[in-house]
Amino acid sequence: MITTITTTTHWTDVFKTSAGAIYQCDAERCWYVDFAGKVAKFDYRCLLKLRKAVYHIDIEQTLLNTTKDPDVEIIFICACDHCYVLSLLQIIALKELLEGTFVMLELNHILHERLCSIAS
């Protein structure tokens, strides 16, 4: 199912690479992942599931595998409407995008805690 986004809401850049970007939308309380030619909407729980699914792919083992299996992974997340069929290079790029996103979120959390502790 392809959904066309028609409402104009403000998206905040969380993290960007040359392969894609992740945006946060406070008004809708969701995340938009712009990757592999599509923009997919995730709630935070599904974004965590996507990260877990990508982190569980053993890239090194796949590269060292000598069989003639295709170097493609299908990432399907239960309770989410999105599915990715990615090559190994795309998986590495998505992993980098997700790692950067969660580092930025943790940094934002640390800064917020420090500023709140200074103010009180």
PDB file of C-alpha atoms in Angstrom:
ATOM      1  CA  MET A   1       0.000   0.000   0.000  1.00  0.00           C
ATOM      2  CA  ILE A   2       1.469   3.332  -1.040  1.00  0.00           C
ATOM      3  CA  THR A   3       0.325   6.332   0.935  1.00  0.00           C
ATOM      4  CA  THR A   4       0.632   9.818  -0.469  1.00  0.00           C
ATOM      5  CA  ILE A   5       1.469  12.415   2.131  1.00  0.00           C
ATOM      6  CA  THR A   6      -0.755  15.418   1.524  1.00  0.00           C
ATOM      7  CA  THR A   7      -0.757  17.301   4.810  1.00  0.00           C
ATOM      8  CA  THR A   8       1.932  19.857   5.384  1.00  0.00           C
ATOM      9  CA  THR A   9       3.503  19.274   8.747  1.00  0.00           C
ATOM     10  CA  HIS A  10       6.865  20.357  10.031  1.00  0.00           C
ATOM     11  CA  TRP A  11       9.499  17.637   9.907  1.00  0.00           C
ATOM     12  CA  THR A  12      12.670  18.058  11.937  1.00  0.00           C
ATOM     13  CA  ASP A  13      15.866  16.540  10.559  1.00  0.00           C
ATOM     14  CA  VAL A  14      17.229  13.994  13.016  1.00  0.00           C
ATOM     15  CA  PHE A  15      20.045  12.533  10.924  1.00  0.00           C
ATOM     16  CA  LYS A  16      21.016  12.546   7.246  1.00  0.00           C
ATOM     17  CA  THR A  17      23.483  10.670   5.099  1.00  0.00           C
ATOM     18  CA  SER A  18      23.957  10.580   1.352  1.00  0.00           C
ATOM     19  CA  ALA A  19      21.788   7.436   1.296  1.00  0.00           C
ATOM     20  CA  GLY A  20      18.797   8.778   3.198  1.00  0.00           C
ATOM     21  CA  ALA A  21      17.396  10.714   6.121  1.00  0.00           C
ATOM     22  CA  ILE A  22      15.244  10.306   9.193  1.00  0.00           C
ATOM     23  CA  TYR A  23      12.846  13.049  10.224  1.00  0.00           C
ATOM     24  CA  GLN A  24      10.762  13.551  13.343  1.00  0.00           C
ATOM     25  CA  CYS A  25       7.235  14.948  13.187  1.00  0.00           C
ATOM     26  CA  ASP A  26       6.063  16.200  16.586  1.00  0.00           C
ATOM     27  CA  ALA A  27       2.557  17.005  15.349  1.00  0.00           C
ATOM     28  CA  GLU A  28       1.937  13.396  14.275  1.00  0.00           C
ATOM     29  CA  ARG A  29       4.202  11.827  16.932  1.00  0.00           C
ATOM     30  CA  CYS A  30       5.991   9.759  14.324  1.00  0.00           C
ATOM     31  CA  TRP A  31       9.183   9.344  12.342  1.00  0.00           C
ATOM     32  CA  TYR A  32       9.683   9.458   8.596  1.00  0.00           C
ATOM     33  CA  VAL A  33      12.433   7.310   7.119  1.00  0.00           C
ATOM     34  CA  ASP A  34      13.505   8.467   3.664  1.00  0.00           C
ATOM     35  CA  PHE A  35      15.507   5.540   2.327  1.00  0.00           C
ATOM     36  CA  ALA A  36      15.729   3.256  -0.726  1.00  0.00           C
ATOM     37  CA  GLY A  37      13.486   5.430  -2.852  1.00  0.00           C
ATOM     38  CA  LYS A  38      10.553   5.698  -0.471  1.00  0.00           C
ATOM     39  CA  VAL A  39       9.445   7.673   2.543  1.00  0.00           C
ATOM     40  CA  ALA A  40       7.991   5.437   5.238  1.00  0.00           C
ATOM     41  CA  LYS A  41       6.137   6.541   8.363  1.00  0.00           C
ATOM     42  CA  PHE A  42       7.011   4.771  11.631  1.00  0.00           C
ATOM     43  CA  ASP A  43       5.961   5.200  15.217  1.00  0.00           C
ATOM     44  CA  TYR A  44       8.793   4.975  17.757  1.00  0.00           C
ATOM     45  CA  ARG A  45       8.082   1.323  18.570  1.00  0.00           C
ATOM     46  CA  CYS A  46       8.325   0.327  14.902  1.00  0.00           C
ATOM     47  CA  LEU A  47      11.480   2.405  14.449  1.00  0.00           C
ATOM     48  CA  LEU A  48      13.044   0.399  17.296  1.00  0.00           C
ATOM     49  CA  LYS A  49      11.915  -2.821  15.592  1.00  0.00           C
ATOM     50  CA  LEU A  50      13.501  -1.665  12.329  1.00  0.00           C
ATOM     51  CA  ARG A  51      16.763  -0.944  14.139  1.00  0.00           C
ATOM     52  CA  LYS A  52      16.692  -4.372  15.797  1.00  0.00           C
ATOM     53  CA  ALA A  53      15.998  -6.126  12.485  1.00  0.00           C
ATOM     54  CA  VAL A  54      18.851  -4.314  10.723  1.00  0.00           C
ATOM     55  CA  TYR A  55      21.298  -4.878  13.595  1.00  0.00           C
ATOM     56  CA  HIS A  56      20.557  -8.633  13.576  1.00  0.00           C
ATOM     57  CA  ILE A  57      21.718  -9.042   9.970  1.00  0.00           C
ATOM     58  CA  ASP A  58      25.182 -10.615  10.010  1.00  0.00           C
ATOM     59  CA  ILE A  59      26.830  -8.652   7.207  1.00  0.00           C
ATOM     60  CA  GLU A  60      30.244 -10.256   7.694  1.00  0.00           C
ATOM     61  CA  GLN A  61      28.821 -13.782   7.479  1.00  0.00           C
ATOM     62  CA  THR A  62      26.886 -12.884   4.342  1.00  0.00           C
ATOM     63  CA  LEU A  63      30.014 -11.472   2.715  1.00  0.00           C
ATOM     64  CA  LEU A  64      32.038 -14.569   3.598  1.00  0.00           C
ATOM     65  CA  ASN A  65      29.323 -16.942   2.392  1.00  0.00           C
ATOM     66  CA  THR A  66      30.590 -18.769  -0.707  1.00  0.00           C
ATOM     67  CA  THR A  67      27.222 -20.069  -1.891  1.00  0.00           C
ATOM     68  CA  LYS A  68      25.528 -18.540  -4.877  1.00  0.00           C
ATOM     69  CA  ASP A  69      22.665 -17.139  -2.830  1.00  0.00           C
ATOM     70  CA  PRO A  70      21.707 -13.582  -3.740  1.00  0.00           C
ATOM     71  CA  ASP A  71      23.131 -10.879  -1.489  1.00  0.00           C
ATOM     72  CA  VAL A  72      19.686  -9.502  -0.708  1.00  0.00           C
ATOM     73  CA  GLU A  73      17.850  -9.293   2.592  1.00  0.00           C
ATOM     74  CA  ILE A  74      14.130  -8.791   3.087  1.00  0.00           C
ATOM     75  CA  ILE A  75      13.339  -6.732   6.158  1.00  0.00           C
ATOM     76  CA  PHE A  76       9.744  -7.109   7.247  1.00  0.00           C
ATOM     77  CA  ILE A  77       8.607  -5.806  10.608  1.00  0.00           C
ATOM     78  CA  CYS A  78       5.502  -7.183  12.306  1.00  0.00           C
ATOM     79  CA  ALA A  79       2.859  -4.537  13.061  1.00  0.00           C
ATOM     80  CA  CYS A  80       4.372  -2.198  10.467  1.00  0.00           C
ATOM     81  CA  ASP A  81       3.186  -1.561   6.934  1.00  0.00           C
ATOM     82  CA  HIS A  82       6.630  -1.349   5.403  1.00  0.00           C
ATOM     83  CA  CYS A  83       8.966  -3.900   3.899  1.00  0.00           C
ATOM     84  CA  TYR A  84      12.466  -3.363   2.558  1.00  0.00           C
ATOM     85  CA  VAL A  85      14.297  -5.542   0.037  1.00  0.00           C
ATOM     86  CA  LEU A  86      17.895  -4.397   0.297  1.00  0.00           C
ATOM     87  CA  SER A  87      21.308  -5.302  -1.044  1.00  0.00           C
ATOM     88  CA  LEU A  88      24.237  -5.581   1.359  1.00  0.00           C
ATOM     89  CA  LEU A  89      25.421  -2.074   0.503  1.00  0.00           C
ATOM     90  CA  GLN A  90      21.954  -0.708   1.236  1.00  0.00           C
ATOM     91  CA  ILE A  91      21.853  -2.614   4.533  1.00  0.00           C
ATOM     92  CA  ILE A  92      25.160  -1.048   5.547  1.00  0.00           C
ATOM     93  CA  ALA A  93      23.825   2.393   4.577  1.00  0.00           C
ATOM     94  CA  LEU A  94      20.577   1.850   6.509  1.00  0.00           C
ATOM     95  CA  LYS A  95      22.521   0.637   9.543  1.00  0.00           C
ATOM     96  CA  GLU A  96      24.663   3.795   9.413  1.00  0.00           C
ATOM     97  CA  LEU A  97      21.528   5.928   9.138  1.00  0.00           C
ATOM     98  CA  LEU A  98      19.865   4.236  12.112  1.00  0.00           C
ATOM     99  CA  GLU A  99      23.038   4.348  14.236  1.00  0.00           C
ATOM    100  CA  GLY A 100      23.418   8.062  13.582  1.00  0.00           C
ATOM    101  CA  THR A 101      19.761   8.686  14.363  1.00  0.00           C
ATOM    102  CA  PHE A 102      19.856   6.954  17.722  1.00  0.00           C
ATOM    103  CA  VAL A 103      23.140   8.669  18.634  1.00  0.00           C
ATOM    104  CA  MET A 104      21.491  12.043  17.912  1.00  0.00           C
ATOM    105  CA  LEU A 105      18.467  11.080  20.009  1.00  0.00           C
ATOM    106  CA  GLU A 106      20.693  10.047  22.921  1.00  0.00           C
ATOM    107  CA  LEU A 107      22.707  13.265  22.602  1.00  0.00           C
ATOM    108  CA  ASN A 108      19.498  15.298  22.633  1.00  0.00           C
ATOM    109  CA  HIS A 109      18.363  13.437  25.760  1.00  0.00           C
ATOM    110  CA  ILE A 110      21.690  14.094  27.529  1.00  0.00           C
ATOM    111  CA  LEU A 111      21.607  17.801  26.642  1.00  0.00           C
ATOM    112  CA  HIS A 112      18.002  18.098  27.826  1.00  0.00           C
ATOM    113  CA  GLU A 113      18.862  16.426  31.154  1.00  0.00           C
ATOM    114  CA  ARG A 114      21.885  18.682  31.707  1.00  0.00           C
ATOM    115  CA  LEU A 115      20.004  21.862  30.864  1.00  0.00           C
ATOM    116  CA  CYS A 116      17.142  20.892  33.164  1.00  0.00           C
ATOM    117  CA  SER A 117      19.545  20.085  36.011  1.00  0.00           C
ATOM    118  CA  ILE A 118      21.296  23.455  35.592  1.00  0.00           C
ATOM    119  CA  ALA A 119      17.977  25.321  35.559  1.00  0.00           C
ATOM    120  CA  SER A 120      16.792  23.735  38.816  1.00  0.00           C
TER     121      SER A 120
END
